Amino acid sequence: QLQLQESGPGLVKPSETLSLTCTVSGGSISSSSYYWGWIRQPPGKGLEWIGSIYYSGSTYYNPSLKSRVTISVDTSKNQFSLKLSSVTAADTAVYYCARREYSSSWYLPGWFDPWGQGTLVTVSS
Amino acid sequence: QSALTQPASVSGSPGQSITISCTGTSSDVGSYNLVSWYQQHPGKAPKLMIYEGSKRPSGVSNRFSGSKSGNTASLTISGLQAEDEADYYCCSYAGSSTFGAVFGGGTQLTVL
């Protein structure tokens, strides 16, 4: 059974860079049938897609965050990572990693399943 | 890409049916049958309930069903049970400009 686990600092100072890693177990991150993504949820608010990466390294970012986001993949470690620069209090959120399945009906990235348990990152001095 | 529009809250009594709407645009929901629905209980990660508009993953109760008409997708839960009380989010493929995803604002379901 595929499992995803986020890891990284729970506290980041304003203007610094948030760095998280998602470790995939129970399956290979190099499968051509999947993308891998990051989604966040500010406390008490809704979900926001941050970006996705394909095992080949192709990346896709939310236009509203694109200037600050970098997602990378390390197939040798079965991990993918998120970096978000110049953070502010507005970036405080639970950050989830998830597998994004490729729709064989539409030949496009589709739904997110499964999800990691999430990790709370607080931006504060 | 703008967030999809969902009602903030819906409620129903045990055994009843409820429907949650999710309105997007002709660039996302209207152009692709790539709407998915997620259930989120407090403090937990979202769980996939419906994908490609109307398909149920293995293990999800057949009380959950999805549909789409034009730019609006819908999630229907029949035979409401206490454990269905949760937040529900819709999500759509956001179009070829970003290959991204856009979520709805979420709907809080209360089982009375």
PDB file of C-alpha atoms in Angstrom:
ATOM      1  CA  GLN A   1       0.000   0.000   0.000  1.00  0.00           C
ATOM      2  CA  LEU A   2       1.451   3.329  -1.062  1.00  0.00           C
ATOM      3  CA  GLN A   3       2.210   5.752   1.753  1.00  0.00           C
ATOM      4  CA  LEU A   4       3.504   9.308   1.743  1.00  0.00           C
ATOM      5  CA  GLN A   5       5.157  11.090   4.656  1.00  0.00           C
ATOM      6  CA  GLU A   6       6.027  14.773   4.878  1.00  0.00           C
ATOM      7  CA  SER A   7       9.044  15.945   6.871  1.00  0.00           C
ATOM      8  CA  GLY A   8      10.730  19.247   7.590  1.00  0.00           C
ATOM      9  CA  PRO A   9      10.901  22.141  10.062  1.00  0.00           C
ATOM     10  CA  GLY A  10       7.674  23.109  11.757  1.00  0.00           C
ATOM     11  CA  LEU A  11       8.769  26.707  12.279  1.00  0.00           C
ATOM     12  CA  VAL A  12      10.229  29.050   9.670  1.00  0.00           C
ATOM     13  CA  LYS A  13      11.154  32.702  10.090  1.00  0.00           C
ATOM     14  CA  PRO A  14       9.621  35.382   7.859  1.00  0.00           C
ATOM     15  CA  SER A  15      11.566  36.047   4.628  1.00  0.00           C
ATOM     16  CA  GLU A  16      13.304  32.670   4.867  1.00  0.00           C
ATOM     17  CA  THR A  17      12.764  29.560   2.740  1.00  0.00           C
ATOM     18  CA  LEU A  18      10.368  26.771   3.714  1.00  0.00           C
ATOM     19  CA  SER A  19      11.734  23.328   2.826  1.00  0.00           C
ATOM     20  CA  LEU A  20       9.763  20.084   3.012  1.00  0.00           C
ATOM     21  CA  THR A  21      10.389  16.553   1.779  1.00  0.00           C
ATOM     22  CA  CYS A  22       7.863  13.857   0.956  1.00  0.00           C
ATOM     23  CA  THR A  23       9.058  10.265   1.256  1.00  0.00           C
ATOM     24  CA  VAL A  24       7.152   7.694  -0.785  1.00  0.00           C
ATOM     25  CA  SER A  25       7.009   4.097   0.441  1.00  0.00           C
ATOM     26  CA  GLY A  26       5.274   1.016  -0.890  1.00  0.00           C
ATOM     27  CA  GLY A  27       5.728   2.036  -4.517  1.00  0.00           C
ATOM     28  CA  SER A  28       8.077   3.727  -6.950  1.00  0.00           C
ATOM     29  CA  ILE A  29       8.105   7.443  -7.564  1.00  0.00           C
ATOM     30  CA  SER A  30       9.379   6.692 -11.073  1.00  0.00           C
ATOM     31  CA  SER A  31       6.088   5.299 -12.382  1.00  0.00           C
ATOM     32  CA  SER A  32       4.964   6.939 -15.614  1.00  0.00           C
ATOM     33  CA  SER A  33       1.335   6.821 -14.470  1.00  0.00           C
ATOM     34  CA  TYR A  34       1.639   9.402 -11.731  1.00  0.00           C
ATOM     35  CA  TYR A  35       2.531  12.958 -10.880  1.00  0.00           C
ATOM     36  CA  TRP A  36       3.474  14.015  -7.358  1.00  0.00           C
ATOM     37  CA  GLY A  37       2.079  17.122  -5.754  1.00  0.00           C
ATOM     38  CA  TRP A  38       2.007  19.543  -2.877  1.00  0.00           C
ATOM     39  CA  ILE A  39      -1.196  21.032  -1.474  1.00  0.00           C
ATOM     40  CA  ARG A  40      -1.555  23.332   1.521  1.00  0.00           C
ATOM     41  CA  GLN A  41      -4.333  24.315   3.918  1.00  0.00           C
ATOM     42  CA  PRO A  42      -4.106  27.420   6.120  1.00  0.00           C
ATOM     43  CA  PRO A  43      -5.656  26.927   9.567  1.00  0.00           C
ATOM     44  CA  GLY A  44      -9.433  26.905   9.281  1.00  0.00           C
ATOM     45  CA  LYS A  45      -9.357  27.455   5.521  1.00  0.00           C
ATOM     46  CA  GLY A  46      -9.584  25.486   2.313  1.00  0.00           C
ATOM     47  CA  LEU A  47      -7.133  23.560   0.153  1.00  0.00           C
ATOM     48  CA  GLU A  48      -4.739  25.201  -2.297  1.00  0.00           C
ATOM     49  CA  TRP A  49      -2.731  23.374  -4.949  1.00  0.00           C
ATOM     50  CA  ILE A  50       0.914  24.459  -4.858  1.00  0.00           C
ATOM     51  CA  GLY A  51       2.432  22.442  -7.656  1.00  0.00           C
ATOM     52  CA  SER A  52       3.220  19.048  -9.121  1.00  0.00           C
ATOM     53  CA  ILE A  53       6.196  17.199 -10.555  1.00  0.00           C
ATOM     54  CA  TYR A  54       6.589  14.252 -12.900  1.00  0.00           C
ATOM     55  CA  TYR A  55       9.301  11.682 -12.235  1.00  0.00           C
ATOM     56  CA  SER A  56      11.188  13.014 -15.255  1.00  0.00           C
ATOM     57  CA  GLY A  57      11.483  16.360 -13.475  1.00  0.00           C
ATOM     58  CA  SER A  58       8.818  18.301 -15.376  1.00  0.00           C
ATOM     59  CA  THR A  59       7.167  20.749 -12.996  1.00  0.00           C
ATOM     60  CA  TYR A  60       3.845  22.589 -12.896  1.00  0.00           C
ATOM     61  CA  TYR A  61       3.168  25.407 -10.457  1.00  0.00           C
ATOM     62  CA  ASN A  62       0.219  27.435  -9.209  1.00  0.00           C
ATOM     63  CA  PRO A  63       0.567  30.778 -11.034  1.00  0.00           C
ATOM     64  CA  SER A  64      -0.020  32.671  -7.782  1.00  0.00           C
ATOM     65  CA  LEU A  65       3.002  31.002  -6.151  1.00  0.00           C
ATOM     66  CA  LYS A  66       5.173  30.283  -9.162  1.00  0.00           C
ATOM     67  CA  SER A  67       7.769  32.976  -8.466  1.00  0.00           C
ATOM     68  CA  ARG A  68       8.525  31.513  -5.026  1.00  0.00           C
ATOM     69  CA  VAL A  69       8.114  27.746  -5.515  1.00  0.00           C
ATOM     70  CA  THR A  70      10.545  25.039  -6.518  1.00  0.00           C
ATOM     71  CA  ILE A  71       9.597  21.356  -6.554  1.00  0.00           C
ATOM     72  CA  SER A  72      12.223  18.718  -7.209  1.00  0.00           C
ATOM     73  CA  VAL A  73      12.417  14.916  -7.286  1.00  0.00           C
ATOM     74  CA  ASP A  74      15.080  12.473  -6.139  1.00  0.00           C
ATOM     75  CA  THR A  75      14.231   9.120  -7.672  1.00  0.00           C
ATOM     76  CA  SER A  76      17.169   7.406  -5.947  1.00  0.00           C
ATOM     77  CA  LYS A  77      15.628   8.202  -2.560  1.00  0.00           C
ATOM     78  CA  ASN A  78      11.987   7.898  -3.696  1.00  0.00           C
ATOM     79  CA  GLN A  79      11.405  11.447  -2.485  1.00  0.00           C
ATOM     80  CA  PHE A  80      10.208  14.761  -3.805  1.00  0.00           C
ATOM     81  CA  SER A  81      10.680  18.140  -2.199  1.00  0.00           C
ATOM     82  CA  LEU A  82       9.145  21.590  -1.892  1.00  0.00           C
ATOM     83  CA  LYS A  83      10.920  24.899  -1.428  1.00  0.00           C
ATOM     84  CA  LEU A  84       8.930  28.077  -0.881  1.00  0.00           C
ATOM     85  CA  SER A  85      10.990  31.242  -0.616  1.00  0.00           C
ATOM     86  CA  SER A  86      10.389  34.617   1.043  1.00  0.00           C
ATOM     87  CA  VAL A  87       7.704  33.244   3.335  1.00  0.00           C
ATOM     88  CA  THR A  88       5.308  35.390   5.326  1.00  0.00           C
ATOM     89  CA  ALA A  89       2.681  34.628   7.957  1.00  0.00           C
ATOM     90  CA  ALA A  90       0.242  33.994   5.099  1.00  0.00           C
ATOM     91  CA  ASP A  91       2.239  30.852   4.259  1.00  0.00           C
ATOM     92  CA  THR A  92       1.414  29.296   7.638  1.00  0.00           C
ATOM     93  CA  ALA A  93      -0.484  26.128   6.785  1.00  0.00           C
ATOM     94  CA  VAL A  94      -0.654  22.373   6.926  1.00  0.00           C
ATOM     95  CA  TYR A  95       1.318  21.154   3.928  1.00  0.00           C
ATOM     96  CA  TYR A  96       0.281  17.885   2.311  1.00  0.00           C
ATOM     97  CA  CYS A  97       2.054  15.815  -0.291  1.00  0.00           C
ATOM     98  CA  ALA A  98      -0.019  13.543  -2.499  1.00  0.00           C
ATOM     99  CA  ARG A  99       0.172  11.334  -5.549  1.00  0.00           C
ATOM    100  CA  ARG A 100      -1.675  12.759  -8.518  1.00  0.00           C
ATOM    101  CA  GLU A 101      -3.032  10.095 -10.803  1.00  0.00           C
ATOM    102  CA  TYR A 102      -2.889  10.357 -14.567  1.00  0.00           C
ATOM    103  CA  SER A 103      -6.256   9.970 -16.244  1.00  0.00           C
ATOM    104  CA  SER A 104      -6.080   7.374 -18.981  1.00  0.00           C
ATOM    105  CA  SER A 105      -9.427   8.663 -20.240  1.00  0.00           C
ATOM    106  CA  TRP A 106      -8.303  12.258 -20.701  1.00  0.00           C
ATOM    107  CA  TYR A 107      -4.509  11.825 -20.962  1.00  0.00           C
ATOM    108  CA  LEU A 108      -4.171  14.525 -18.303  1.00  0.00           C
ATOM    109  CA  PRO A 109      -3.285  14.727 -14.593  1.00  0.00           C
ATOM    110  CA  GLY A 110      -6.361  14.097 -12.499  1.00  0.00           C
ATOM    111  CA  TRP A 111      -7.090  13.332  -8.887  1.00  0.00           C
ATOM    112  CA  PHE A 112      -4.976  13.187  -5.712  1.00  0.00           C
ATOM    113  CA  ASP A 113      -4.734   9.839  -3.940  1.00  0.00           C
ATOM    114  CA  PRO A 114      -3.314   8.957  -1.491  1.00  0.00           C
ATOM    115  CA  TRP A 115      -2.321  11.904   0.680  1.00  0.00           C
ATOM    116  CA  GLY A 116       0.304  12.190   3.373  1.00  0.00           C
ATOM    117  CA  GLN A 117      -0.844  12.979   6.893  1.00  0.00           C
ATOM    118  CA  GLY A 118       0.237  16.607   6.537  1.00  0.00           C
ATOM    119  CA  THR A 119       2.699  18.729   8.447  1.00  0.00           C
ATOM    120  CA  LEU A 120       2.011  22.102  10.045  1.00  0.00           C
ATOM    121  CA  VAL A 121       4.474  24.819   9.132  1.00  0.00           C
ATOM    122  CA  THR A 122       4.257  28.048  11.087  1.00  0.00           C
ATOM    123  CA  VAL A 123       5.921  31.217   9.839  1.00  0.00           C
ATOM    124  CA  SER A 124       6.898  33.345  12.806  1.00  0.00           C
ATOM    125  CA  SER A 125       9.902  35.125  14.215  1.00  0.00           C
TER     126      SER A 125
ATOM    127  CA  GLN B   1      -7.091  30.132 -11.963  1.00  0.00           C
ATOM    128  CA  SER B   2      -9.950  31.054  -9.582  1.00  0.00           C
ATOM    129  CA  ALA B   3     -11.234  28.760  -6.862  1.00  0.00           C
ATOM    130  CA  LEU B   4     -14.312  26.688  -7.606  1.00  0.00           C
ATOM    131  CA  THR B   5     -17.487  27.785  -5.826  1.00  0.00           C
ATOM    132  CA  GLN B   6     -19.107  25.570  -3.207  1.00  0.00           C
ATOM    133  CA  PRO B   7     -21.777  26.337  -0.599  1.00  0.00           C
ATOM    134  CA  ALA B   8     -20.202  26.995   2.775  1.00  0.00           C
ATOM    135  CA  SER B   9     -22.447  24.536   4.551  1.00  0.00           C
ATOM    136  CA  VAL B  10     -25.195  21.978   4.045  1.00  0.00           C
ATOM    137  CA  SER B  11     -27.068  19.833   6.514  1.00  0.00           C
ATOM    138  CA  GLY B  12     -29.360  16.850   6.567  1.00  0.00           C
ATOM    139  CA  SER B  13     -30.881  14.294   8.884  1.00  0.00           C
ATOM    140  CA  PRO B  14     -29.767  10.673   9.090  1.00  0.00           C
ATOM    141  CA  GLY B  15     -31.157   8.673   6.191  1.00  0.00           C
ATOM    142  CA  GLN B  16     -31.767  11.704   4.009  1.00  0.00           C
ATOM    143  CA  SER B  17     -29.886  12.693   0.856  1.00  0.00           C
ATOM    144  CA  ILE B  18     -27.923  15.881   0.316  1.00  0.00           C
ATOM    145  CA  THR B  19     -26.212  17.388  -2.711  1.00  0.00           C
ATOM    146  CA  ILE B  20     -23.169  19.659  -2.726  1.00  0.00           C
ATOM    147  CA  SER B  21     -22.575  21.776  -5.814  1.00  0.00           C
ATOM    148  CA  CYS B  22     -19.246  22.880  -7.241  1.00  0.00           C
ATOM    149  CA  THR B  23     -19.277  25.601  -9.887  1.00  0.00           C
ATOM    150  CA  GLY B  24     -16.335  26.386 -12.096  1.00  0.00           C
ATOM    151  CA  THR B  25     -15.903  27.776 -15.586  1.00  0.00           C
ATOM    152  CA  SER B  26     -15.791  26.569 -19.156  1.00  0.00           C
ATOM    153  CA  SER B  27     -11.990  26.439 -18.764  1.00  0.00           C
ATOM    154  CA  ASP B  28     -11.980  23.852 -16.002  1.00  0.00           C
ATOM    155  CA  VAL B  29     -15.107  21.979 -14.849  1.00  0.00           C
ATOM    156  CA  GLY B  30     -16.938  22.616 -18.102  1.00  0.00           C
ATOM    157  CA  SER B  31     -14.183  21.402 -20.403  1.00  0.00           C
ATOM    158  CA  TYR B  32     -12.983  18.259 -18.660  1.00  0.00           C
ATOM    159  CA  ASN B  33     -14.664  15.493 -16.689  1.00  0.00           C
ATOM    160  CA  LEU B  34     -11.768  15.599 -14.245  1.00  0.00           C
ATOM    161  CA  VAL B  35     -13.607  16.677 -11.114  1.00  0.00           C
ATOM    162  CA  SER B  36     -12.702  14.874  -7.917  1.00  0.00           C
ATOM    163  CA  TRP B  37     -14.253  15.085  -4.471  1.00  0.00           C
ATOM    164  CA  TYR B  38     -12.549  14.756  -1.086  1.00  0.00           C
ATOM    165  CA  GLN B  39     -13.851  14.159   2.418  1.00  0.00           C
ATOM    166  CA  GLN B  40     -11.909  15.666   5.312  1.00  0.00           C
ATOM    167  CA  HIS B  41     -12.587  14.992   8.957  1.00  0.00           C
ATOM    168  CA  PRO B  42     -11.123  17.413  11.536  1.00  0.00           C
ATOM    169  CA  GLY B  43      -7.383  17.026  11.915  1.00  0.00           C
ATOM    170  CA  LYS B  44      -7.173  14.432   9.154  1.00  0.00           C
ATOM    171  CA  ALA B  45      -5.886  14.416   5.612  1.00  0.00           C
ATOM    172  CA  PRO B  46      -8.407  14.608   2.767  1.00  0.00           C
ATOM    173  CA  LYS B  47      -9.711  11.298   1.406  1.00  0.00           C
ATOM    174  CA  LEU B  48     -10.638  10.738  -2.225  1.00  0.00           C
ATOM    175  CA  MET B  49     -14.340   9.933  -2.616  1.00  0.00           C
ATOM    176  CA  ILE B  50     -15.048  10.521  -6.332  1.00  0.00           C
ATOM    177  CA  TYR B  51     -12.780  10.913  -9.361  1.00  0.00           C
ATOM    178  CA  GLU B  52     -13.395  11.667 -13.044  1.00  0.00           C
ATOM    179  CA  GLY B  53     -16.700  13.201 -12.060  1.00  0.00           C
ATOM    180  CA  SER B  54     -18.582  10.061 -11.105  1.00  0.00           C
ATOM    181  CA  LYS B  55     -16.206   7.169 -10.427  1.00  0.00           C
ATOM    182  CA  ARG B  56     -15.805   5.730  -6.930  1.00  0.00           C
ATOM    183  CA  PRO B  57     -12.483   4.374  -5.675  1.00  0.00           C
ATOM    184  CA  SER B  58     -12.466   0.912  -4.235  1.00  0.00           C
ATOM    185  CA  GLY B  59     -13.719   0.969  -0.655  1.00  0.00           C
ATOM    186  CA  VAL B  60     -15.861   4.093  -0.950  1.00  0.00           C
ATOM    187  CA  SER B  61     -19.527   3.525  -0.156  1.00  0.00           C
ATOM    188  CA  ASN B  62     -21.975   3.548  -3.060  1.00  0.00           C
ATOM    189  CA  ARG B  63     -23.956   6.109  -1.055  1.00  0.00           C
ATOM    190  CA  PHE B  64     -21.574   8.649  -2.595  1.00  0.00           C
ATOM    191  CA  SER B  65     -22.171   9.624  -6.205  1.00  0.00           C
ATOM    192  CA  GLY B  66     -20.991  12.374  -8.522  1.00  0.00           C
ATOM    193  CA  SER B  67     -22.335  14.087 -11.607  1.00  0.00           C
ATOM    194  CA  LYS B  68     -21.751  17.100 -13.826  1.00  0.00           C
ATOM    195  CA  SER B  69     -23.849  19.477 -15.866  1.00  0.00           C
ATOM    196  CA  GLY B  70     -22.159  22.251 -17.771  1.00  0.00           C
ATOM    197  CA  ASN B  71     -19.792  24.141 -15.496  1.00  0.00           C
ATOM    198  CA  THR B  72     -21.239  22.646 -12.304  1.00  0.00           C
ATOM    199  CA  ALA B  73     -20.308  19.353 -10.676  1.00  0.00           C
ATOM    200  CA  SER B  74     -22.273  17.806  -7.837  1.00  0.00           C
ATOM    201  CA  LEU B  75     -21.678  15.329  -5.048  1.00  0.00           C
ATOM    202  CA  THR B  76     -24.700  13.487  -3.668  1.00  0.00           C
ATOM    203  CA  ILE B  77     -24.656  11.537  -0.430  1.00  0.00           C
ATOM    204  CA  SER B  78     -27.647   9.294   0.094  1.00  0.00           C
ATOM    205  CA  GLY B  79     -28.718   7.596   3.306  1.00  0.00           C
ATOM    206  CA  LEU B  80     -26.833  10.114   5.442  1.00  0.00           C
ATOM    207  CA  GLN B  81     -24.946   8.669   8.383  1.00  0.00           C
ATOM    208  CA  ALA B  82     -23.361  10.376  11.361  1.00  0.00           C
ATOM    209  CA  GLU B  83     -19.866   9.525  10.112  1.00  0.00           C
ATOM    210  CA  ASP B  84     -20.507  11.489   6.908  1.00  0.00           C
ATOM    211  CA  GLU B  85     -20.249  14.709   8.913  1.00  0.00           C
ATOM    212  CA  ALA B  86     -17.095  16.318   7.544  1.00  0.00           C
ATOM    213  CA  ASP B  87     -15.798  18.959   5.157  1.00  0.00           C
ATOM    214  CA  TYR B  88     -16.056  18.191   1.449  1.00  0.00           C
ATOM    215  CA  TYR B  89     -13.889  19.696  -1.274  1.00  0.00           C
ATOM    216  CA  CYS B  90     -14.202  19.522  -5.020  1.00  0.00           C
ATOM    217  CA  CYS B  91     -11.210  19.784  -7.318  1.00  0.00           C
ATOM    218  CA  SER B  92     -10.832  20.135 -11.070  1.00  0.00           C
ATOM    219  CA  TYR B  93      -8.089  19.993 -13.625  1.00  0.00           C
ATOM    220  CA  ALA B  94      -7.327  23.664 -14.202  1.00  0.00           C
ATOM    221  CA  GLY B  95      -6.486  23.622 -17.881  1.00  0.00           C
ATOM    222  CA  SER B  96      -3.518  23.215 -20.182  1.00  0.00           C
ATOM    223  CA  SER B  97      -1.889  26.543 -19.293  1.00  0.00           C
ATOM    224  CA  THR B  98      -0.681  25.173 -15.967  1.00  0.00           C
ATOM    225  CA  PHE B  99      -1.579  21.444 -15.948  1.00  0.00           C
ATOM    226  CA  GLY B 100      -2.689  22.446 -12.499  1.00  0.00           C
ATOM    227  CA  ALA B 101      -5.505  21.826 -10.101  1.00  0.00           C
ATOM    228  CA  VAL B 102      -8.079  24.151  -8.631  1.00  0.00           C
ATOM    229  CA  PHE B 103     -10.025  23.404  -5.454  1.00  0.00           C
ATOM    230  CA  GLY B 104     -13.360  24.594  -4.199  1.00  0.00           C
ATOM    231  CA  GLY B 105     -13.594  26.510  -0.944  1.00  0.00           C
ATOM    232  CA  GLY B 106     -15.065  23.529   0.870  1.00  0.00           C
ATOM    233  CA  THR B 107     -18.496  22.652   2.252  1.00  0.00           C
ATOM    234  CA  GLN B 108     -19.139  21.718   5.855  1.00  0.00           C
ATOM    235  CA  LEU B 109     -21.697  18.928   6.100  1.00  0.00           C
ATOM    236  CA  THR B 110     -23.647  18.676   9.334  1.00  0.00           C
ATOM    237  CA  VAL B 111     -25.694  15.575  10.070  1.00  0.00           C
ATOM    238  CA  LEU B 112     -28.491  16.755  12.324  1.00  0.00           C
TER     239      LEU B 112
END
